[in-house]
Structure formats: C-alpha cells, structure tokens
C-alpha cells in the first residue's frame, strides 16, 4: 500500500545527533499517528494528531518531538536519543478519529549507536 | 499489563484448511476491534474489523467473531492460502480521556500456511 509513505526506511544515528522522520499520507485523512514497535513488544502509540492539532501524547520523552504542519504531513524530530530508542517507528493515518481503520506506512527502522 | 493478548506466537496450517487466530482482551470499554496483517519489511495492513455491537463480520475468506462475555475474538481464514503467511495483529479501540480513539495492539501471531 503506498497511501502512507515514510522516509527514511532505515536510519542509524549517534546519541548526540539530531534527525527527523517524515510521514506523508495521500489518502485525504485528517488524523495521523506515530507508533513505536520495539522487539518482542506490541505497537505502542506515541502521538495522535487530529486536524493538525496534537490530541494525545502518551507519556513520550521530550527527546521525541512531533510536528504536523498540515493534514498530509507528520514529522518526528529526534535528538539525544538513547540506545533503548532503537525500534521500528510507524506512522498511520485515518479518516477522523472515530472507529475507523488506521492505515500504516512501512516504518523507519531506527538504530541508535 | 497487556490489555490485548495473543497467546499463540505462531501457528502452522496446511493450505486449504482453516486458520483460527485468537485474541483476548481485558478492558470491557473497548468498543471496536480490528485485525491487521503484516509482511516482513512492510507496515501493518488493515484486514477486517468488528464493532462491539456485533458478534460476527465476514469479508470473503476472512471472518471475525466477537464474544463479549468472554472478552475474546477470533479471526478465521478459510481456505488458507500460502500468501496468507504473515504476522497477524489484533487491535482494540477505545476513546481516551483526551477524547481521541486509541488502538491497543497485541504482540501478534505468526501464521505459516504450508503448501
């Protein structure tokens, strides 16, 4: 499915670096999400944006900073990450926030050295 | 404390037979349930969903059953095909205190369909 595109697909960074993950959706949806999937753990919701406003922050450390400039784009800015932040980061979008399926991108595999 | 549990990490089924994937949940406030399929190096793909007011939803070879009293749902795939080999995630939705709908996922079950 190419409706939700994430870049880069892989990222290796040091703990002092600053980088950003990008997500773009072409589905006309108005809600976007960031998830984290660590090894042997279920997907964990990080942030929810609805109509470009952040409506949920699930106790995510401040070294992760989301940005939603418009309904089609979502960024996750990273700085001074820790080795335990190495994971697959998935972006998703949905039409509205009601009980609608979320559509996922293919994720960014992040490795912190 | 996992609210959505998929107790079988893996399942092997012969091609043409039925695959049954199970999911249990603990929070009675969940009101919408979904199944996603994930191939390696790809994101999860939405498969089928069911509202808590129903007990069955069917879409082609895929049927989801919901037993609210047991807090249990299952996904039936019949007949199973080799292309169904993937990891299947169960997810449950409820509205948070902030007013947003949040999905809680299970850890997944890896289905292998043997030709």
PDB file of N, CA, C and O in Angstrom, chain A residues 1 9 33 35 37 40-45 48 55-56 58 88 90 97-107 109, chain B residues 2 4 31-32 34 36 38 41-46 49 89 93-94 96-107:
ATOM      1  N   UNK A   1       0.856  -1.199   0.000  1.00  0.00           N
ATOM      2  CA  UNK A   1       0.000   0.000   0.000  1.00  0.00           C
ATOM      3  C   UNK A   1       0.884   1.237   0.000  1.00  0.00           C
ATOM      4  O   UNK A   1       1.814   1.332   0.766  1.00  0.00           O
ATOM      5  N   UNK A   9      13.666   4.811   5.276  1.00  0.00           N
ATOM      6  CA  UNK A   9      13.257   3.468   5.704  1.00  0.00           C
ATOM      7  C   UNK A   9      14.175   2.932   6.803  1.00  0.00           C
ATOM      8  O   UNK A   9      13.750   2.166   7.657  1.00  0.00           O
ATOM      9  N   UNK A  33      -0.842   9.495  13.223  1.00  0.00           N
ATOM     10  CA  UNK A  33      -0.357   8.859  14.445  1.00  0.00           C
ATOM     11  C   UNK A  33       1.109   8.452  14.297  1.00  0.00           C
ATOM     12  O   UNK A  33       1.549   8.075  13.211  1.00  0.00           O
ATOM     13  N   UNK A  35       3.630   5.541  16.047  1.00  0.00           N
ATOM     14  CA  UNK A  35       3.748   4.369  16.890  1.00  0.00           C
ATOM     15  C   UNK A  35       5.205   3.936  16.976  1.00  0.00           C
ATOM     16  O   UNK A  35       5.986   4.152  16.052  1.00  0.00           O
ATOM     17  N   UNK A  37       7.462   0.352  17.673  1.00  0.00           N
ATOM     18  CA  UNK A  37       7.446  -1.088  17.888  1.00  0.00           C
ATOM     19  C   UNK A  37       8.848  -1.554  18.225  1.00  0.00           C
ATOM     20  O   UNK A  37       9.741  -1.566  17.378  1.00  0.00           O
ATOM     21  N   UNK A  40       9.832  -7.723  20.284  1.00  0.00           N
ATOM     22  CA  UNK A  40       9.021  -8.577  21.155  1.00  0.00           C
ATOM     23  C   UNK A  40       8.028  -7.792  22.001  1.00  0.00           C
ATOM     24  O   UNK A  40       7.611  -8.272  23.065  1.00  0.00           O
ATOM     25  N   UNK A  41       7.664  -6.619  21.543  1.00  0.00           N
ATOM     26  CA  UNK A  41       6.649  -5.821  22.232  1.00  0.00           C
ATOM     27  C   UNK A  41       5.567  -5.443  21.238  1.00  0.00           C
ATOM     28  O   UNK A  41       5.821  -5.347  20.041  1.00  0.00           O
ATOM     29  N   UNK A  42       4.350  -5.195  21.741  1.00  0.00           N
ATOM     30  CA  UNK A  42       3.306  -4.731  20.816  1.00  0.00           C
ATOM     31  C   UNK A  42       3.553  -3.292  20.383  1.00  0.00           C
ATOM     32  O   UNK A  42       4.338  -2.574  21.009  1.00  0.00           O
ATOM     33  N   UNK A  43       2.877  -2.889  19.315  1.00  0.00           N
ATOM     34  CA  UNK A  43       2.942  -1.488  18.891  1.00  0.00           C
ATOM     35  C   UNK A  43       2.468  -0.593  20.035  1.00  0.00           C
ATOM     36  O   UNK A  43       1.445  -0.869  20.667  1.00  0.00           O
ATOM     37  N   UNK A  44       3.223   0.488  20.255  1.00  0.00           N
ATOM     38  CA  UNK A  44       2.850   1.428  21.307  1.00  0.00           C
ATOM     39  C   UNK A  44       2.544   2.779  20.675  1.00  0.00           C
ATOM     40  O   UNK A  44       3.371   3.316  19.936  1.00  0.00           O
ATOM     41  N   UNK A  45       1.382   3.326  20.977  1.00  0.00           N
ATOM     42  CA  UNK A  45       1.011   4.635  20.457  1.00  0.00           C
ATOM     43  C   UNK A  45       1.854   5.710  21.136  1.00  0.00           C
ATOM     44  O   UNK A  45       1.998   5.711  22.368  1.00  0.00           O
ATOM     45  N   UNK A  48      -0.926  11.389  18.764  1.00  0.00           N
ATOM     46  CA  UNK A  48      -2.085  11.460  17.881  1.00  0.00           C
ATOM     47  C   UNK A  48      -2.284  12.905  17.479  1.00  0.00           C
ATOM     48  O   UNK A  48      -2.273  13.800  18.335  1.00  0.00           O
ATOM     49  N   UNK A  55      -3.524  15.784  19.888  1.00  0.00           N
ATOM     50  CA  UNK A  55      -4.578  15.485  20.856  1.00  0.00           C
ATOM     51  C   UNK A  55      -4.152  14.442  21.871  1.00  0.00           C
ATOM     52  O   UNK A  55      -4.859  14.190  22.836  1.00  0.00           O
ATOM     53  N   UNK A  56      -3.006  13.822  21.639  1.00  0.00           N
ATOM     54  CA  UNK A  56      -2.567  12.792  22.568  1.00  0.00           C
ATOM     55  C   UNK A  56      -1.047  12.714  22.571  1.00  0.00           C
ATOM     56  O   UNK A  56      -0.416  12.742  21.521  1.00  0.00           O
ATOM     57  N   UNK A  58       1.349  10.113  24.638  1.00  0.00           N
ATOM     58  CA  UNK A  58       1.311   9.012  25.600  1.00  0.00           C
ATOM     59  C   UNK A  58       2.596   8.916  26.417  1.00  0.00           C
ATOM     60  O   UNK A  58       3.338   7.951  26.312  1.00  0.00           O
ATOM     61  N   UNK A  88      11.332   0.131  15.502  1.00  0.00           N
ATOM     62  CA  UNK A  88      10.642   0.458  14.248  1.00  0.00           C
ATOM     63  C   UNK A  88       9.607   1.532  14.572  1.00  0.00           C
ATOM     64  O   UNK A  88       8.791   1.351  15.482  1.00  0.00           O
ATOM     65  N   UNK A  90       6.455   3.618  13.276  1.00  0.00           N
ATOM     66  CA  UNK A  90       5.406   3.523  12.265  1.00  0.00           C
ATOM     67  C   UNK A  90       4.497   4.734  12.333  1.00  0.00           C
ATOM     68  O   UNK A  90       4.106   5.179  13.416  1.00  0.00           O
ATOM     69  N   UNK A  97     -11.417  10.541  13.796  1.00  0.00           N
ATOM     70  CA  UNK A  97     -10.887   9.847  14.962  1.00  0.00           C
ATOM     71  C   UNK A  97     -11.855   8.833  15.504  1.00  0.00           C
ATOM     72  O   UNK A  97     -11.580   8.210  16.514  1.00  0.00           O
ATOM     73  N   UNK A  98     -12.941   8.661  14.822  1.00  0.00           N
ATOM     74  CA  UNK A  98     -13.889   7.667  15.299  1.00  0.00           C
ATOM     75  C   UNK A  98     -13.370   6.281  15.048  1.00  0.00           C
ATOM     76  O   UNK A  98     -12.198   6.079  14.763  1.00  0.00           O
ATOM     77  N   UNK A  99     -14.231   5.320  15.131  1.00  0.00           N
ATOM     78  CA  UNK A  99     -13.805   3.954  14.913  1.00  0.00           C
ATOM     79  C   UNK A  99     -13.608   3.694  13.422  1.00  0.00           C
ATOM     80  O   UNK A  99     -14.450   3.102  12.746  1.00  0.00           O
ATOM     81  N   UNK A 100     -12.486   4.159  12.938  1.00  0.00           N
ATOM     82  CA  UNK A 100     -12.092   3.965  11.547  1.00  0.00           C
ATOM     83  C   UNK A 100     -10.754   3.253  11.522  1.00  0.00           C
ATOM     84  O   UNK A 100      -9.908   3.498  12.388  1.00  0.00           O
ATOM     85  N   UNK A 101     -10.525   2.382  10.543  1.00  0.00           N
ATOM     86  CA  UNK A 101      -9.225   1.705  10.487  1.00  0.00           C
ATOM     87  C   UNK A 101      -8.105   2.703  10.259  1.00  0.00           C
ATOM     88  O   UNK A 101      -8.272   3.694   9.544  1.00  0.00           O
ATOM     89  N   UNK A 102      -6.999   2.452  10.886  1.00  0.00           N
ATOM     90  CA  UNK A 102      -5.807   3.236  10.631  1.00  0.00           C
ATOM     91  C   UNK A 102      -4.985   2.542   9.555  1.00  0.00           C
ATOM     92  O   UNK A 102      -4.863   1.315   9.546  1.00  0.00           O
ATOM     93  N   UNK A 103      -4.416   3.351   8.667  1.00  0.00           N
ATOM     94  CA  UNK A 103      -3.601   2.827   7.571  1.00  0.00           C
ATOM     95  C   UNK A 103      -2.152   3.183   7.852  1.00  0.00           C
ATOM     96  O   UNK A 103      -1.846   4.348   8.092  1.00  0.00           O
ATOM     97  N   UNK A 104      -1.284   2.185   7.798  1.00  0.00           N
ATOM     98  CA  UNK A 104       0.096   2.350   8.213  1.00  0.00           C
ATOM     99  C   UNK A 104       1.058   2.497   7.048  1.00  0.00           C
ATOM    100  O   UNK A 104       0.843   1.947   5.963  1.00  0.00           O
ATOM    101  N   UNK A 105       2.145   3.245   7.307  1.00  0.00           N
ATOM    102  CA  UNK A 105       3.285   3.228   6.414  1.00  0.00           C
ATOM    103  C   UNK A 105       4.147   2.003   6.700  1.00  0.00           C
ATOM    104  O   UNK A 105       3.827   1.194   7.578  1.00  0.00           O
ATOM    105  N   UNK A 106       5.255   1.892   5.967  1.00  0.00           N
ATOM    106  CA  UNK A 106       6.137   0.740   6.135  1.00  0.00           C
ATOM    107  C   UNK A 106       7.161   0.919   7.244  1.00  0.00           C
ATOM    108  O   UNK A 106       7.924   0.001   7.538  1.00  0.00           O
ATOM    109  N   UNK A 107       7.194   2.109   7.847  1.00  0.00           N
ATOM    110  CA  UNK A 107       8.035   2.297   9.017  1.00  0.00           C
ATOM    111  C   UNK A 107       9.444   2.764   8.718  1.00  0.00           C
ATOM    112  O   UNK A 107       9.944   2.653   7.595  1.00  0.00           O
ATOM    113  N   UNK A 109      13.166   2.010  10.360  1.00  0.00           N
ATOM    114  CA  UNK A 109      13.946   1.198  11.312  1.00  0.00           C
ATOM    115  C   UNK A 109      15.067   2.073  11.843  1.00  0.00           C
ATOM    116  O   UNK A 109      15.962   2.456  11.099  1.00  0.00           O
TER     117      UNK A 109
ATOM    118  N   UNK B   2      -0.698  -6.166  29.811  1.00  0.00           N
ATOM    119  CA  UNK B   2      -1.232  -6.161  28.457  1.00  0.00           C
ATOM    120  C   UNK B   2      -2.739  -6.239  28.470  1.00  0.00           C
ATOM    121  O   UNK B   2      -3.314  -7.164  29.056  1.00  0.00           O
ATOM    122  N   UNK B   4      -4.484  -6.385  25.570  1.00  0.00           N
ATOM    123  CA  UNK B   4      -4.841  -7.195  24.398  1.00  0.00           C
ATOM    124  C   UNK B   4      -3.784  -8.280  24.271  1.00  0.00           C
ATOM    125  O   UNK B   4      -2.594  -7.983  24.144  1.00  0.00           O
ATOM    126  N   UNK B  31     -14.548  -0.887  22.247  1.00  0.00           N
ATOM    127  CA  UNK B  31     -15.810  -0.972  21.507  1.00  0.00           C
ATOM    128  C   UNK B  31     -15.636  -1.236  20.022  1.00  0.00           C
ATOM    129  O   UNK B  31     -16.612  -1.235  19.270  1.00  0.00           O
ATOM    130  N   UNK B  32     -14.421  -1.445  19.597  1.00  0.00           N
ATOM    131  CA  UNK B  32     -14.172  -1.688  18.169  1.00  0.00           C
ATOM    132  C   UNK B  32     -12.894  -2.492  18.087  1.00  0.00           C
ATOM    133  O   UNK B  32     -11.919  -2.185  18.789  1.00  0.00           O
ATOM    134  N   UNK B  34     -10.050  -4.743  15.557  1.00  0.00           N
ATOM    135  CA  UNK B  34      -9.510  -4.826  14.204  1.00  0.00           C
ATOM    136  C   UNK B  34      -8.463  -5.932  14.129  1.00  0.00           C
ATOM    137  O   UNK B  34      -7.813  -6.262  15.123  1.00  0.00           O
ATOM    138  N   UNK B  36      -5.031  -6.801  11.744  1.00  0.00           N
ATOM    139  CA  UNK B  36      -4.072  -6.331  10.764  1.00  0.00           C
ATOM    140  C   UNK B  36      -3.160  -7.493  10.387  1.00  0.00           C
ATOM    141  O   UNK B  36      -2.879  -8.375  11.192  1.00  0.00           O
ATOM    142  N   UNK B  38       0.704  -8.312   8.658  1.00  0.00           N
ATOM    143  CA  UNK B  38       1.985  -7.655   8.408  1.00  0.00           C
ATOM    144  C   UNK B  38       2.964  -8.633   7.754  1.00  0.00           C
ATOM    145  O   UNK B  38       3.267  -9.680   8.314  1.00  0.00           O
ATOM    146  N   UNK B  41       9.203  -6.352   6.532  1.00  0.00           N
ATOM    147  CA  UNK B  41       9.652  -5.101   5.911  1.00  0.00           C
ATOM    148  C   UNK B  41       8.499  -4.242   5.375  1.00  0.00           C
ATOM    149  O   UNK B  41       8.730  -3.334   4.576  1.00  0.00           O
ATOM    150  N   UNK B  42       7.284  -4.542   5.790  1.00  0.00           N
ATOM    151  CA  UNK B  42       6.149  -3.697   5.425  1.00  0.00           C
ATOM    152  C   UNK B  42       5.391  -3.298   6.676  1.00  0.00           C
ATOM    153  O   UNK B  42       5.509  -3.936   7.723  1.00  0.00           O
ATOM    154  N   UNK B  43       4.592  -2.235   6.573  1.00  0.00           N
ATOM    155  CA  UNK B  43       3.751  -1.856   7.689  1.00  0.00           C
ATOM    156  C   UNK B  43       2.523  -2.748   7.790  1.00  0.00           C
ATOM    157  O   UNK B  43       2.191  -3.470   6.855  1.00  0.00           O
ATOM    158  N   UNK B  44       1.831  -2.702   8.920  1.00  0.00           N
ATOM    159  CA  UNK B  44       0.595  -3.493   9.064  1.00  0.00           C
ATOM    160  C   UNK B  44      -0.463  -3.032   8.062  1.00  0.00           C
ATOM    161  O   UNK B  44      -0.591  -1.836   7.801  1.00  0.00           O
ATOM    162  N   UNK B  45      -1.195  -3.985   7.535  1.00  0.00           N
ATOM    163  CA  UNK B  45      -2.279  -3.704   6.585  1.00  0.00           C
ATOM    164  C   UNK B  45      -3.606  -4.088   7.217  1.00  0.00           C
ATOM    165  O   UNK B  45      -3.750  -5.207   7.716  1.00  0.00           O
ATOM    166  N   UNK B  46      -4.553  -3.170   7.195  1.00  0.00           N
ATOM    167  CA  UNK B  46      -5.872  -3.443   7.761  1.00  0.00           C
ATOM    168  C   UNK B  46      -6.547  -4.582   7.022  1.00  0.00           C
ATOM    169  O   UNK B  46      -6.545  -4.639   5.782  1.00  0.00           O
ATOM    170  N   UNK B  49     -12.598  -5.634  10.529  1.00  0.00           N
ATOM    171  CA  UNK B  49     -12.917  -5.084  11.846  1.00  0.00           C
ATOM    172  C   UNK B  49     -14.301  -5.530  12.274  1.00  0.00           C
ATOM    173  O   UNK B  49     -15.083  -6.065  11.473  1.00  0.00           O
ATOM    174  N   UNK B  89      -1.975  -9.143  13.688  1.00  0.00           N
ATOM    175  CA  UNK B  89      -2.135  -8.384  14.924  1.00  0.00           C
ATOM    176  C   UNK B  89      -3.604  -8.129  15.196  1.00  0.00           C
ATOM    177  O   UNK B  89      -4.347  -7.717  14.307  1.00  0.00           O
ATOM    178  N   UNK B  93      -9.990  -0.782  20.207  1.00  0.00           N
ATOM    179  CA  UNK B  93     -10.095   0.675  20.242  1.00  0.00           C
ATOM    180  C   UNK B  93     -10.981   1.146  21.382  1.00  0.00           C
ATOM    181  O   UNK B  93     -12.025   0.541  21.664  1.00  0.00           O
ATOM    182  N   UNK B  94     -10.567   2.235  22.034  1.00  0.00           N
ATOM    183  CA  UNK B  94     -11.459   2.909  22.954  1.00  0.00           C
ATOM    184  C   UNK B  94     -11.125   4.394  22.947  1.00  0.00           C
ATOM    185  O   UNK B  94     -10.064   4.796  22.488  1.00  0.00           O
ATOM    186  N   UNK B  96     -10.032   7.792  24.593  1.00  0.00           N
ATOM    187  CA  UNK B  96      -9.204   8.140  25.740  1.00  0.00           C
ATOM    188  C   UNK B  96      -9.825   9.305  26.512  1.00  0.00           C
ATOM    189  O   UNK B  96     -10.797   9.925  26.075  1.00  0.00           O
ATOM    190  N   UNK B  97      -9.205   9.617  27.651  1.00  0.00           N
ATOM    191  CA  UNK B  97      -9.684  10.750  28.438  1.00  0.00           C
ATOM    192  C   UNK B  97      -9.594  12.067  27.687  1.00  0.00           C
ATOM    193  O   UNK B  97     -10.360  12.989  27.938  1.00  0.00           O
ATOM    194  N   UNK B  98      -8.649  12.139  26.750  1.00  0.00           N
ATOM    195  CA  UNK B  98      -8.473  13.358  25.965  1.00  0.00           C
ATOM    196  C   UNK B  98      -9.425  13.405  24.776  1.00  0.00           C
ATOM    197  O   UNK B  98      -9.426  14.369  24.018  1.00  0.00           O
ATOM    198  N   UNK B  99     -10.214  12.367  24.605  1.00  0.00           N
ATOM    199  CA  UNK B  99     -11.203  12.370  23.529  1.00  0.00           C
ATOM    200  C   UNK B  99     -10.738  11.788  22.227  1.00  0.00           C
ATOM    201  O   UNK B  99     -11.446  11.887  21.213  1.00  0.00           O
ATOM    202  N   UNK B 100      -9.564  11.181  22.207  1.00  0.00           N
ATOM    203  CA  UNK B 100      -9.105  10.573  20.957  1.00  0.00           C
ATOM    204  C   UNK B 100      -9.276   9.065  21.037  1.00  0.00           C
ATOM    205  O   UNK B 100      -9.219   8.473  22.118  1.00  0.00           O
ATOM    206  N   UNK B 101      -9.505   8.453  19.876  1.00  0.00           N
ATOM    207  CA  UNK B 101      -9.622   6.999  19.820  1.00  0.00           C
ATOM    208  C   UNK B 101      -8.225   6.400  19.740  1.00  0.00           C
ATOM    209  O   UNK B 101      -7.434   6.790  18.901  1.00  0.00           O
ATOM    210  N   UNK B 102      -7.955   5.453  20.610  1.00  0.00           N
ATOM    211  CA  UNK B 102      -6.636   4.858  20.642  1.00  0.00           C
ATOM    212  C   UNK B 102      -6.732   3.366  20.398  1.00  0.00           C
ATOM    213  O   UNK B 102      -7.636   2.692  20.907  1.00  0.00           O
ATOM    214  N   UNK B 103      -5.783   2.876  19.611  1.00  0.00           N
ATOM    215  CA  UNK B 103      -5.691   1.444  19.370  1.00  0.00           C
ATOM    216  C   UNK B 103      -4.673   0.829  20.317  1.00  0.00           C
ATOM    217  O   UNK B 103      -3.580   1.366  20.487  1.00  0.00           O
ATOM    218  N   UNK B 104      -5.040  -0.302  20.905  1.00  0.00           N
ATOM    219  CA  UNK B 104      -4.125  -1.106  21.699  1.00  0.00           C
ATOM    220  C   UNK B 104      -3.917  -2.414  20.961  1.00  0.00           C
ATOM    221  O   UNK B 104      -4.894  -3.093  20.609  1.00  0.00           O
ATOM    222  N   UNK B 105      -2.663  -2.755  20.719  1.00  0.00           N
ATOM    223  CA  UNK B 105      -2.335  -3.917  19.901  1.00  0.00           C
ATOM    224  C   UNK B 105      -1.873  -5.095  20.745  1.00  0.00           C
ATOM    225  O   UNK B 105      -1.270  -4.930  21.815  1.00  0.00           O
ATOM    226  N   UNK B 106      -2.118  -6.303  20.223  1.00  0.00           N
ATOM    227  CA  UNK B 106      -1.488  -7.498  20.751  1.00  0.00           C
ATOM    228  C   UNK B 106      -0.093  -7.643  20.159  1.00  0.00           C
ATOM    229  O   UNK B 106       0.312  -6.863  19.290  1.00  0.00           O
ATOM    230  N   UNK B 107       0.632  -8.675  20.620  1.00  0.00           N
ATOM    231  CA  UNK B 107       2.009  -8.872  20.154  1.00  0.00           C
ATOM    232  C   UNK B 107       2.082  -9.548  18.793  1.00  0.00           C
ATOM    233  O   UNK B 107       3.147  -9.577  18.187  1.00  0.00           O
TER     234      UNK B 107
END
